[in-house]
Short mmCIF file of C-alpha atoms in Angstrom, two decimals:
data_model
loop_
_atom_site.label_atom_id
_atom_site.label_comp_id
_atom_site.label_asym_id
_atom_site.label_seq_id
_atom_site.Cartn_x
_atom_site.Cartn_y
_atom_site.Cartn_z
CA UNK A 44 -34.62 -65.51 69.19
CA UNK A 45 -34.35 -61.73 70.22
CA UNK A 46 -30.39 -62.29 69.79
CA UNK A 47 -30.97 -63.40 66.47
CA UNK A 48 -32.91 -60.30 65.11
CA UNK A 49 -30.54 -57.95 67.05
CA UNK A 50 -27.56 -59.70 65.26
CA UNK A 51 -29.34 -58.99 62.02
CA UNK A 52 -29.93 -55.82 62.46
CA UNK A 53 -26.40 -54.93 63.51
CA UNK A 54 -24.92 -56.36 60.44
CA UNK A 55 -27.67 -54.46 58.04
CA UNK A 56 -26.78 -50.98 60.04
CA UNK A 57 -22.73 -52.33 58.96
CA UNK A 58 -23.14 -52.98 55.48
CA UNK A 59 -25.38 -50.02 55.13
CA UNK A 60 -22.60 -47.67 56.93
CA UNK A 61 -19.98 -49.03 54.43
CA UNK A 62 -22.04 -48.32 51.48
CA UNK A 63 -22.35 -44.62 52.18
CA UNK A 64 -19.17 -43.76 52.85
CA UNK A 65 -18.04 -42.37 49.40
CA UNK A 66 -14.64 -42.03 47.39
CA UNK A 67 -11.25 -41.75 49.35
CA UNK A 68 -8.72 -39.38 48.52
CA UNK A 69 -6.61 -41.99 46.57
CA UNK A 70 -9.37 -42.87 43.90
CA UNK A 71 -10.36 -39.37 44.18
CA UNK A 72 -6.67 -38.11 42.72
CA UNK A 73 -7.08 -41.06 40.10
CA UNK A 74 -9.96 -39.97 38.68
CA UNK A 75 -8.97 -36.18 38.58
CA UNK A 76 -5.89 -37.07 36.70
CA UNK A 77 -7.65 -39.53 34.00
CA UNK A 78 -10.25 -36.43 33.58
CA UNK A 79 -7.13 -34.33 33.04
CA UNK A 80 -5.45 -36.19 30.88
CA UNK A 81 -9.10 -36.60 28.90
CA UNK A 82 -9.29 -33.15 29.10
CA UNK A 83 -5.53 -32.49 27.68
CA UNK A 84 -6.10 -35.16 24.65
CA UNK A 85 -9.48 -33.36 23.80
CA UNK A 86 -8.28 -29.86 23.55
CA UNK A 87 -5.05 -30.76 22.03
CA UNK A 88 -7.14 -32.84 19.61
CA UNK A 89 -9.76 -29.88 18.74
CA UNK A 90 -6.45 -27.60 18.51
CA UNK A 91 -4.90 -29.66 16.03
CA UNK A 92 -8.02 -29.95 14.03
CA UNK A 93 -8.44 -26.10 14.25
CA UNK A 94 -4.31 -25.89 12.94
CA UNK A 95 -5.04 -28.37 10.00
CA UNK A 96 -8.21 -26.33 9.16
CA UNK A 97 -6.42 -23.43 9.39
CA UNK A 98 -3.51 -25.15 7.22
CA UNK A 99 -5.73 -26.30 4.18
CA UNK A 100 -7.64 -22.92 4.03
CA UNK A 101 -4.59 -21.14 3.90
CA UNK A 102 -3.62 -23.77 1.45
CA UNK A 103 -6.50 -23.31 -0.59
CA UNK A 104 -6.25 -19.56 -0.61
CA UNK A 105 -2.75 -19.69 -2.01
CA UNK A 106 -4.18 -22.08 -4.54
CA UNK A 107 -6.99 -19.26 -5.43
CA UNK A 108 -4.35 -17.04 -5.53
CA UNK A 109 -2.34 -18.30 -8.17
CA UNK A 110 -4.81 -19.53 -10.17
CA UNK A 111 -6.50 -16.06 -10.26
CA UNK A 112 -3.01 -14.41 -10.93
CA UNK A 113 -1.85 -16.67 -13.44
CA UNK A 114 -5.49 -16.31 -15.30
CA UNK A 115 -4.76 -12.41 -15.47
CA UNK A 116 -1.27 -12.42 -16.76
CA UNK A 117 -1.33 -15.09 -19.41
CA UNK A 118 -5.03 -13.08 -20.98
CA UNK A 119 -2.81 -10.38 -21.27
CA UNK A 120 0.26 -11.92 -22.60
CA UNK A 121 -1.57 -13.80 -24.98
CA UNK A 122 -2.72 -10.62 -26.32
CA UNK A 123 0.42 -8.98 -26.76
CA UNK A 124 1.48 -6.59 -29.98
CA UNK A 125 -2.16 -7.35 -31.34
CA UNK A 126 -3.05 -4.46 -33.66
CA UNK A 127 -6.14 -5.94 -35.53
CA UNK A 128 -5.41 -8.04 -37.69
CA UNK A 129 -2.07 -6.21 -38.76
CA UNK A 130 0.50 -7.84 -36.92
CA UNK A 131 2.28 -11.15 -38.33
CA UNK A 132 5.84 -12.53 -38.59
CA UNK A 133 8.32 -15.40 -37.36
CA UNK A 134 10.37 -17.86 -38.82
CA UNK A 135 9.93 -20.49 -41.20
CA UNK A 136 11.57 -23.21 -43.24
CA UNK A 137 12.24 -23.02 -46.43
CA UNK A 138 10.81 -25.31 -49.12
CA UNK A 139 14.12 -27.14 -49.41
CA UNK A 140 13.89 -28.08 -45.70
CA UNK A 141 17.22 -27.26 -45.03
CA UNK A 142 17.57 -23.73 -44.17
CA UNK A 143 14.75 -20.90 -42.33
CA UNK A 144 14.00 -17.35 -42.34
CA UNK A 145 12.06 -14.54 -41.04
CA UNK A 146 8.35 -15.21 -43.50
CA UNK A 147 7.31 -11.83 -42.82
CA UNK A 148 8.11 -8.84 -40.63
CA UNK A 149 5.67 -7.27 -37.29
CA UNK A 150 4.18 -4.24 -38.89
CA UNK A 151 4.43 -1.03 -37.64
CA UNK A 152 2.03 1.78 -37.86
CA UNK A 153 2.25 5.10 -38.86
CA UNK A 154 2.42 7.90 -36.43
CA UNK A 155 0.73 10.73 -37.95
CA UNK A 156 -0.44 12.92 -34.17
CA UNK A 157 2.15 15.15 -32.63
CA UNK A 158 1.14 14.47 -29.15
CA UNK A 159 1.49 10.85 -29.11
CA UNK A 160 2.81 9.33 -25.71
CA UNK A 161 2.88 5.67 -24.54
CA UNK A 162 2.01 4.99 -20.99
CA UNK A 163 4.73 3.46 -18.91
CA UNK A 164 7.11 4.38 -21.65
CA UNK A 165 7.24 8.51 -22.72
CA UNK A 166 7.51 9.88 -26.65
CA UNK A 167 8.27 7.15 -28.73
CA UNK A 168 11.26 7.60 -31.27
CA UNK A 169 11.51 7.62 -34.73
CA UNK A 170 14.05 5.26 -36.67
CA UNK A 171 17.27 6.69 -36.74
CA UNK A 172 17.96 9.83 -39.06
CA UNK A 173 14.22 9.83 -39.43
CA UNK A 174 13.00 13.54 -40.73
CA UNK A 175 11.83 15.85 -38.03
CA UNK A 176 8.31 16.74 -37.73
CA UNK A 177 6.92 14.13 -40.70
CA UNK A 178 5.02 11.07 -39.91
CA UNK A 179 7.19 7.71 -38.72
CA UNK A 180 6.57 4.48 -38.23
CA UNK A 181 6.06 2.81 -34.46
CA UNK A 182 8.23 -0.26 -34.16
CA UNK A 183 6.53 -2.78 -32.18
CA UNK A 184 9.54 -3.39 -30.06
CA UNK A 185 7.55 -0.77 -27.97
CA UNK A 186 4.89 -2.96 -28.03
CA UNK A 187 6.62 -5.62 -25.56
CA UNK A 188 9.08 -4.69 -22.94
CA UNK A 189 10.97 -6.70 -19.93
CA UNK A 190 13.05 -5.57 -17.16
CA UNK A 191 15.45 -7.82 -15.51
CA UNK A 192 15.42 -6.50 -11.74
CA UNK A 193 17.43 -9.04 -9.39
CA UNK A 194 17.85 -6.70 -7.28
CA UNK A 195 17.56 -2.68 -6.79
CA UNK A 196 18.19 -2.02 -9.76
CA UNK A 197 16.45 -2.92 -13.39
CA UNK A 198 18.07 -3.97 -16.80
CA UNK A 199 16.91 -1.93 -18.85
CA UNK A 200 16.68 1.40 -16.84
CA UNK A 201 12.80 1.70 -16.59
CA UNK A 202 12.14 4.93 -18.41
CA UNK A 203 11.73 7.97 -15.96
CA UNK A 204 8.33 8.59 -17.95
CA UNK A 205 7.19 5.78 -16.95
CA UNK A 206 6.95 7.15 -13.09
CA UNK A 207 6.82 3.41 -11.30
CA UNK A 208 7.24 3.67 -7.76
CA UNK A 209 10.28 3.76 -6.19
CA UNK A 210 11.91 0.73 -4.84
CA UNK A 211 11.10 0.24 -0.94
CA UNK A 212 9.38 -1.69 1.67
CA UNK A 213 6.85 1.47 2.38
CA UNK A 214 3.02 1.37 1.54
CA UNK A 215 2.75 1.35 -2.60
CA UNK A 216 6.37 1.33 -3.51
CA UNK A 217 7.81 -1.34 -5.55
CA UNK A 218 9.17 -4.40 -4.25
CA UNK A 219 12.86 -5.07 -4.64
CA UNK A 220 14.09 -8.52 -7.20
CA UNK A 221 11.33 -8.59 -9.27
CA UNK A 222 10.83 -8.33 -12.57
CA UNK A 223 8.37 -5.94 -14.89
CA UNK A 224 6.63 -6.45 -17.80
CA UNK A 225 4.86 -4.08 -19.99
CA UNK A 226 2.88 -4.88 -23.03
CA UNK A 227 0.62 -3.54 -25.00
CA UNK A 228 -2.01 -4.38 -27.42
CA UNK A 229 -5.97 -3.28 -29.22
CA UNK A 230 -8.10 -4.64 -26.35
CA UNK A 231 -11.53 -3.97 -28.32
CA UNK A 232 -13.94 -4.29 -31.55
CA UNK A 233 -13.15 -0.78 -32.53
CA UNK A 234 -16.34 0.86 -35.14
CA UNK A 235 -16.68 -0.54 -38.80
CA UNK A 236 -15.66 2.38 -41.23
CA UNK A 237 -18.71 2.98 -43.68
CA UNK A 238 -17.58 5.91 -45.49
CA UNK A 239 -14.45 7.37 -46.29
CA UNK A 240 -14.02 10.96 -47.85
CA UNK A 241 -10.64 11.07 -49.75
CA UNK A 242 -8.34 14.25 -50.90
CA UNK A 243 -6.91 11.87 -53.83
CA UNK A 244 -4.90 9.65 -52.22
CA UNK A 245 -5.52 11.21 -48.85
CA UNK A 246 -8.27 11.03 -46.32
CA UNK A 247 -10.49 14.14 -45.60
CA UNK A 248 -12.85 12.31 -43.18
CA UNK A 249 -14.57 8.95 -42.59
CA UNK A 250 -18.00 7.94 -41.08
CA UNK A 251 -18.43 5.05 -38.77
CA UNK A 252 -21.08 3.11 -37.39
CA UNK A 253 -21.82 3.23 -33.69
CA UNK A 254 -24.67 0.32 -32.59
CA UNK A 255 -25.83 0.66 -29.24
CA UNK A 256 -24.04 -2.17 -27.61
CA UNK A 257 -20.75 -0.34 -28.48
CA UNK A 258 -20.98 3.71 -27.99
CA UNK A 259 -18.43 6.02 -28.51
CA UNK A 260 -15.40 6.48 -26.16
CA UNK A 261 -13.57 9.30 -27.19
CA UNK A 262 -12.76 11.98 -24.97
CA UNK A 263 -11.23 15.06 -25.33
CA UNK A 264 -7.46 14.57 -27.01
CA UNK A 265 -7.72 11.46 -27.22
CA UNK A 266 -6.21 9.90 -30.38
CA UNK A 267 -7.40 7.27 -32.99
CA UNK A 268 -6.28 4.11 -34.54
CA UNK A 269 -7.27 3.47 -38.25
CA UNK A 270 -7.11 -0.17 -39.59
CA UNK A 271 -7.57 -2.25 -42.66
CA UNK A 272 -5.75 -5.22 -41.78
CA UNK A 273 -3.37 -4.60 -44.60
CA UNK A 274 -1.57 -1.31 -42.33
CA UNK A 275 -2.95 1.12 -39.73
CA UNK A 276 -2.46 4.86 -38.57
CA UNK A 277 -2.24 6.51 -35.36
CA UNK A 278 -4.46 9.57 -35.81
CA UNK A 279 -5.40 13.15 -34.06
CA UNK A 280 -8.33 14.31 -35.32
CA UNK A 281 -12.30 15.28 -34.36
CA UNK A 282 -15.13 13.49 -33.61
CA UNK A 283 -18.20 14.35 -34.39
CA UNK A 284 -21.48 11.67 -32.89
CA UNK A 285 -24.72 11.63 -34.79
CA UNK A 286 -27.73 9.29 -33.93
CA UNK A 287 -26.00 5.47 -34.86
CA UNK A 288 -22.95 6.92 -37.22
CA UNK A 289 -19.89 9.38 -36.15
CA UNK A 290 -17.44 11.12 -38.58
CA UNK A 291 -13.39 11.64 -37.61
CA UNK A 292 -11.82 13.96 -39.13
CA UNK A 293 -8.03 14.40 -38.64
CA UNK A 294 -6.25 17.08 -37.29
CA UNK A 295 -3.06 18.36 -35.41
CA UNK A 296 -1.01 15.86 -37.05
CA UNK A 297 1.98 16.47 -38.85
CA UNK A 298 0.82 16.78 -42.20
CA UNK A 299 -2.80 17.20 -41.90
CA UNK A 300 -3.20 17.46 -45.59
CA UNK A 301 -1.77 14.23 -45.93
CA UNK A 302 -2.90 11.28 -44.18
CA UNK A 303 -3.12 8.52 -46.10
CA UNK A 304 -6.28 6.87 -46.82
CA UNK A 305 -7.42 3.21 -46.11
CA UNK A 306 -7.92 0.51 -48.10
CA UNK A 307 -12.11 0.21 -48.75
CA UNK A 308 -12.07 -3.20 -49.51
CA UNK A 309 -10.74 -4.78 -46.18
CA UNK A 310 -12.56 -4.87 -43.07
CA UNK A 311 -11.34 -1.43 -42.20
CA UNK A 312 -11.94 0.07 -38.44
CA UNK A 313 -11.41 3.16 -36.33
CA UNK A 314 -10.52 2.26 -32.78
CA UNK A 315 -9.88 4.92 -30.03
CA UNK A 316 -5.69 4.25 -29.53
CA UNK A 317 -5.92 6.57 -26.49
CA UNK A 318 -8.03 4.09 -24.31
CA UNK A 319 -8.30 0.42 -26.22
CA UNK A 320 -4.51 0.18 -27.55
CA UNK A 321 -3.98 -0.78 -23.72
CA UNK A 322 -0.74 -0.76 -21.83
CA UNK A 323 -0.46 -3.33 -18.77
CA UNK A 324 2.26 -3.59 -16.48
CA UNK A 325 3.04 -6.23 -14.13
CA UNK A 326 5.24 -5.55 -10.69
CA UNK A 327 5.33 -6.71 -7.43
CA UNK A 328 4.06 -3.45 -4.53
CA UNK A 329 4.66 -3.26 -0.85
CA UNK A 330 1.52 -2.29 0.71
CA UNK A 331 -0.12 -2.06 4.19
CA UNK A 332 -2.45 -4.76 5.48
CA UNK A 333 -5.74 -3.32 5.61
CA UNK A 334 -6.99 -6.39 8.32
CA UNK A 335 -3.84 -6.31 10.39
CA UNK A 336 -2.41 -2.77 11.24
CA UNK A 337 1.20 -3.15 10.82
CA UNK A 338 1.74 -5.73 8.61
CA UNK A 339 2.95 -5.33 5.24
CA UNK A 340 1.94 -7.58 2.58
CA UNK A 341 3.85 -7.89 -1.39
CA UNK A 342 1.32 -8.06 -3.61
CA UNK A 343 0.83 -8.27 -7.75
CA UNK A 344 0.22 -5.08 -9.34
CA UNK A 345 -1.44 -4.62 -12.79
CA UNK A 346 -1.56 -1.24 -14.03
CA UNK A 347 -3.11 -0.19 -16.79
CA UNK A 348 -3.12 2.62 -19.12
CA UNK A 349 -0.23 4.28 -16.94
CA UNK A 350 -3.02 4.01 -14.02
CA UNK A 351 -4.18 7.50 -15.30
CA UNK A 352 -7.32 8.95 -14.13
CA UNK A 353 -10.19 8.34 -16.29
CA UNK A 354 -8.31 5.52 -18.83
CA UNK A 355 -6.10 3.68 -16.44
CA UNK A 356 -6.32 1.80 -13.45
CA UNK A 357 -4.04 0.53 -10.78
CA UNK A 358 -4.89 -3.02 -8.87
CA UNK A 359 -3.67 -5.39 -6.61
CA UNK A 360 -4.56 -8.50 -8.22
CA UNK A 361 -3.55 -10.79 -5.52
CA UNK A 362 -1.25 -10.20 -1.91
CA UNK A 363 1.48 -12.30 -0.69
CA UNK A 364 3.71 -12.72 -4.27
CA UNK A 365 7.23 -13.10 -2.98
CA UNK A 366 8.64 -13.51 -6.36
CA UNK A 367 7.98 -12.36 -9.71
CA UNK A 368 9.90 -13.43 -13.03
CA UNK A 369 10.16 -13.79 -16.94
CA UNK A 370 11.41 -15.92 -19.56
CA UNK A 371 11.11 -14.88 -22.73
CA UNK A 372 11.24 -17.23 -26.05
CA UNK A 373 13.05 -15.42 -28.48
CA UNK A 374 13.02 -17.23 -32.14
CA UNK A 375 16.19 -17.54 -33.89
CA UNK A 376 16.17 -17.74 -37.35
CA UNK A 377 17.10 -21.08 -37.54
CA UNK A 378 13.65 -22.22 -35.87
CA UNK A 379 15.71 -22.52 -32.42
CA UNK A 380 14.04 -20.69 -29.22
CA UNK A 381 16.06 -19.30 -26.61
CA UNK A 382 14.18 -18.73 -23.22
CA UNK A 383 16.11 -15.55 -21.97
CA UNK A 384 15.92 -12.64 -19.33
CA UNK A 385 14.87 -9.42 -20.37
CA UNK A 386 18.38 -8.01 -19.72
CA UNK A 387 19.94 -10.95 -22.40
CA UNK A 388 16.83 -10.17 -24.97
CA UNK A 389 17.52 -5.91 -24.75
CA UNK A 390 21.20 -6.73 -24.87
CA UNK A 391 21.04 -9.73 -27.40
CA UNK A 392 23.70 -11.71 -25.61
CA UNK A 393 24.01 -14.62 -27.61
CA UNK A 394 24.33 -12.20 -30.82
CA UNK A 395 21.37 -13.45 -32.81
CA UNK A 396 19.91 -12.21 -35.58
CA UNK A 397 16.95 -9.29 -35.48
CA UNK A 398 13.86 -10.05 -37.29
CA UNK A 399 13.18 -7.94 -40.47
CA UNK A 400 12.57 -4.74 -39.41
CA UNK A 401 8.91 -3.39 -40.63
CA UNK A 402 8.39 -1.15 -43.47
CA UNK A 403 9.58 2.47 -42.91
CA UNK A 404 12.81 1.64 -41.13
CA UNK A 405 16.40 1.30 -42.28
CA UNK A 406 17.44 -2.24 -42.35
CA UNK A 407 21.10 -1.74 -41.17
CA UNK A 408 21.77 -3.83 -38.09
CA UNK A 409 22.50 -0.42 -35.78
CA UNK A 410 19.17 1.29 -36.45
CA UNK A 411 17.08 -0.32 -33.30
CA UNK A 412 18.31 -1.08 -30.33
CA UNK A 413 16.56 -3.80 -28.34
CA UNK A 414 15.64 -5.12 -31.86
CA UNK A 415 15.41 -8.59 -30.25
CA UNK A 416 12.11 -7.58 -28.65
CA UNK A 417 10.54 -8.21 -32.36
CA UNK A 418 11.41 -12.04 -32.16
CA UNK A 419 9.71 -13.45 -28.80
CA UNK A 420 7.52 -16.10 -29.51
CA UNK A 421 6.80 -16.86 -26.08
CA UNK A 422 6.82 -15.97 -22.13
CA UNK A 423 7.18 -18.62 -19.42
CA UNK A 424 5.91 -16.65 -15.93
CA UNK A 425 7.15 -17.28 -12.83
CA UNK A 426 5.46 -16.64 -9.41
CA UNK A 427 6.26 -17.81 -5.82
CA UNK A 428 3.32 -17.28 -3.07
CA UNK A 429 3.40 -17.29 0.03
CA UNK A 430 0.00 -18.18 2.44
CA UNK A 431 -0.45 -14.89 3.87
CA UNK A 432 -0.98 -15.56 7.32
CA UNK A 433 1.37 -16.96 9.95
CA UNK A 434 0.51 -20.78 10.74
CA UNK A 435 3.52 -21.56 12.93
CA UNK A 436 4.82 -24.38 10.60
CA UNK A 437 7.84 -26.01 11.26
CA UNK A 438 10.95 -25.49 9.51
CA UNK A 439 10.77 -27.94 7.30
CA UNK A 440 7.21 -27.18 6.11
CA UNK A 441 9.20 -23.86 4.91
CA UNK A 442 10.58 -24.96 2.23
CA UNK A 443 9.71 -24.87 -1.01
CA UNK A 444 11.12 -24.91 -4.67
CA UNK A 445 11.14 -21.91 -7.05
CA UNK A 446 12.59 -22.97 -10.58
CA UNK A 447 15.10 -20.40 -11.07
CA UNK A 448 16.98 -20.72 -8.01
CA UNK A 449 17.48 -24.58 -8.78
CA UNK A 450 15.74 -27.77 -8.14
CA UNK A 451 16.46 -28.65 -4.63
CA UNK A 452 14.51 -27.37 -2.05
CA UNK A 453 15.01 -23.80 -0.94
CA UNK A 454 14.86 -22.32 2.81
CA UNK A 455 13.37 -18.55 3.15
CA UNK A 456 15.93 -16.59 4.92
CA UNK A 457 15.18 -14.72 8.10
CA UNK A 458 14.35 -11.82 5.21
CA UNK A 459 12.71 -11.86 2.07
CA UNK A 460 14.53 -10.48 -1.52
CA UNK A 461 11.57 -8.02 -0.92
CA UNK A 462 12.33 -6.47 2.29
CA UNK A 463 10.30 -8.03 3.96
CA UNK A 464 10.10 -10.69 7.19
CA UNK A 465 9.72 -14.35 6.46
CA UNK A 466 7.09 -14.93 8.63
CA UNK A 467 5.95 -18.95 9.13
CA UNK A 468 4.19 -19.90 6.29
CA UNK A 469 3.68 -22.31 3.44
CA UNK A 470 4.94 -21.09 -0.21
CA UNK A 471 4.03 -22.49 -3.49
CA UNK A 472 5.53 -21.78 -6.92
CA UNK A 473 3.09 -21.14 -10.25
CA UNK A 474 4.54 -21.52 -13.29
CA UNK A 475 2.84 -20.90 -17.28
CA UNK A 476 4.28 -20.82 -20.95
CA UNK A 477 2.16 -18.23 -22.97
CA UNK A 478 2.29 -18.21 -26.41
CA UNK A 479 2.16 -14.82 -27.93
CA UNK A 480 -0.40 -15.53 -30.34
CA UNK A 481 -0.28 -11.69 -32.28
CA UNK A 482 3.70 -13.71 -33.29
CA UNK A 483 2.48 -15.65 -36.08
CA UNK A 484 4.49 -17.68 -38.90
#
């Protein structure tokens, strides 16, 4: 009996022994390397989670980016050579259906101020063998202007006036192959003429009314744009403010005695040329990252207004624009468009013929160069963009298609047409057709 219960108790002190004795070093290695691996898949997972995140907001930025781009340049485009209700022209058939010709011609208004400059341009010219020192009309040829840069250089020379930066991959200057485009166009409601004081045929002073949503703007020298939607006037002259109403009255023009009167029975207006006839150009800049010392980012430029102080500006509408290009649809008379570069428009390759040219200038063939200018219809834009940042994508996720360079996929080279590095990024090409509505049949 005593045997018995000592037995027992032997075997409980055994199994009891075995129970405690923990993992050995076998099982212990085991489960180390399955919590490794679980380890490994987990971080690897969260870091490819954290890459795609980082993918699609880089993706989505780029998306931003072009939309907001794209937004900007075709609101300005579409509003190129408007002059208030002054501008028309383009080609149309006949009634017989088988033939077309220019309806009607762009006007042109008169220059009357001796101090007239264009921004991003210099002294306009007179037609050819145009009288010294007497008013002239201002072809709107001025009014839109391309330049083919593919690489250092542009096509047409830019004018030294217009004092763009230099070419370069330092902060501000101007990107290397890619295009600019300047146009130019009234950008405002202008004041509703009320009174006009005439000298016969000729206009002594007129009184306008200023409402309080839409005060005044004129600052010293600036000049003025008169309207009737019939013709208009570029002006010097005075301006006097009174409580709701102002009076201009010309002067330091070429003949003050002499400038002619509106018609009073249109919708006539005085609009400050100076400030609201705006000038915008687009052009790609090299400039410094302000969030990463070092870096250099290309980014779309819009000045306006020459980017003088007080009427202009100078922004960077969005960064990382690789490349930046025009089309332009130039109407033959026949009804045909041709979508050339701004060298083949200035230099009319294809030997088309000019519109009309407006009232004022000599109609021989030889009188304006870059006559072409008058007859685009249309703009297509072109933008590659690029995702900013580096995301370490693979070669293949490099590639991308830009329209102009073909339609098979294209690999960046080791450096951009700007200057600048390649970097390991996703790019994306924006494309829009603007109709340049001021162009009218």
């Amino acid at each position: 009996m005593n045997t018995s219960k000592s037995m027992t108790a032997g075997l409980s002190h055994a199994a009891n022994h075995c129970d405690s004795r923990g993992f050995s070093l076998i099982e212990v290695m085991i489960a180390m390397t399955l919590g490794l691996l679980l380890a490994i898949g987990i971080i690897s997972l969260f870091g490819n989670v954290g890459r795609v995140n980082q993918a699609q907001n880089a993706l989505a930025r780029l998306q931003e980016n072009g939309r907001a781009a794209m937004t900007r340049i075709v609101d300005d485009l579409r509003a190129a050579n408007g002059q208030y209700c002054t501008n028309s022209g383009g080609a149309g058939q006949l009634a017989s259906g088988s033939a077309h010709s220019y309806q009607d011609t762009l006007r042109a208004p008169m220059v009357y101020a001796k101090t007239l400059t264009l921004p991003d341009w210099g002294t306009p010219l007179p037609p050819t063998g145009w009288s010294a020192n007497t008013p002239y009309p201002l072809t709107p040829r001025y009014f839109l202007q391309g330049y083919e840069c593919p690489a250092n250089t542009c096509t047409p020379t830019i004018p030294a006036a217009a004092s763009l930066p230099a070419i370069g991959t330092s902060n501000n200057q101007r990107a290397a192959a890619a295009d600019v485009l300047t146009v130019r166009a009234v950008r405002a409601q202008g004041w509703s003429i009320t009174n006009q004081v005439r000298n016969g045929n000729y206009l002594a002073s007129l009184d306008v009314a200023v409402p309080a949503s839409n005060p005044l703007n004129f600052g010293n020298g600036d000049l003025a744009l008169l309207a009737d939607c019939s013709s208009s006037r570029i002006v010097a002259g005075t301006v006097l403010a009174g409580s709701g109403t102002a009076t201009f009255t010309p002067a330091n023009n070429f003949d003050d005695t002499k400038v002619a009167a509106l018609d009073a029975t249109g919708d006539a207006r005085l609009f400050n040329f100076t400030r609201d006839f705006r000038t915008v150009t687009y052009y790609l800049a090299i400039q410094d990252d302000p969030v990463k010392p070092g870096r250099k980012l290309s980014s779309l430029i819009r000045r306006v207004n020459g980017g003088a102080a007080g009427i202009g500006t100078t922004d960077a509408i969005v960064d990382g624009v690789e490349r930046l290009d025009f089309r332009y649809g130039v109407e033959a008379m026949s009804g045909a468009t041709y979508f050339l570069a701004a060298d083949e428009v200035n230099n009319n390759t294809l030997g088309l013929t000019c519109p009309p040219a407006p009232p004022g200038f000599d109609q021989a063939a030889t009188v304006e160069a870059g006559c072409l200018w008058r007859a685009v219809k249309s703009i297509e834009v072109f933008l590659l963009l690029n995702t900013v940042d580096d995301l370490g994508v693979s070669a293949e996720e490099e590639k991308f298609f830009y329209s102009l360079s073909g339609t098979t996929a294209q690999t960046p080279t080791a450096t951009l047409p700007s200057g600048l590095p390649k970097g390991s990024m996703f790019r994306r090409e924006f494309r829009a057709l603007v109709t340049v509505r001021n162009y009218l049949p």
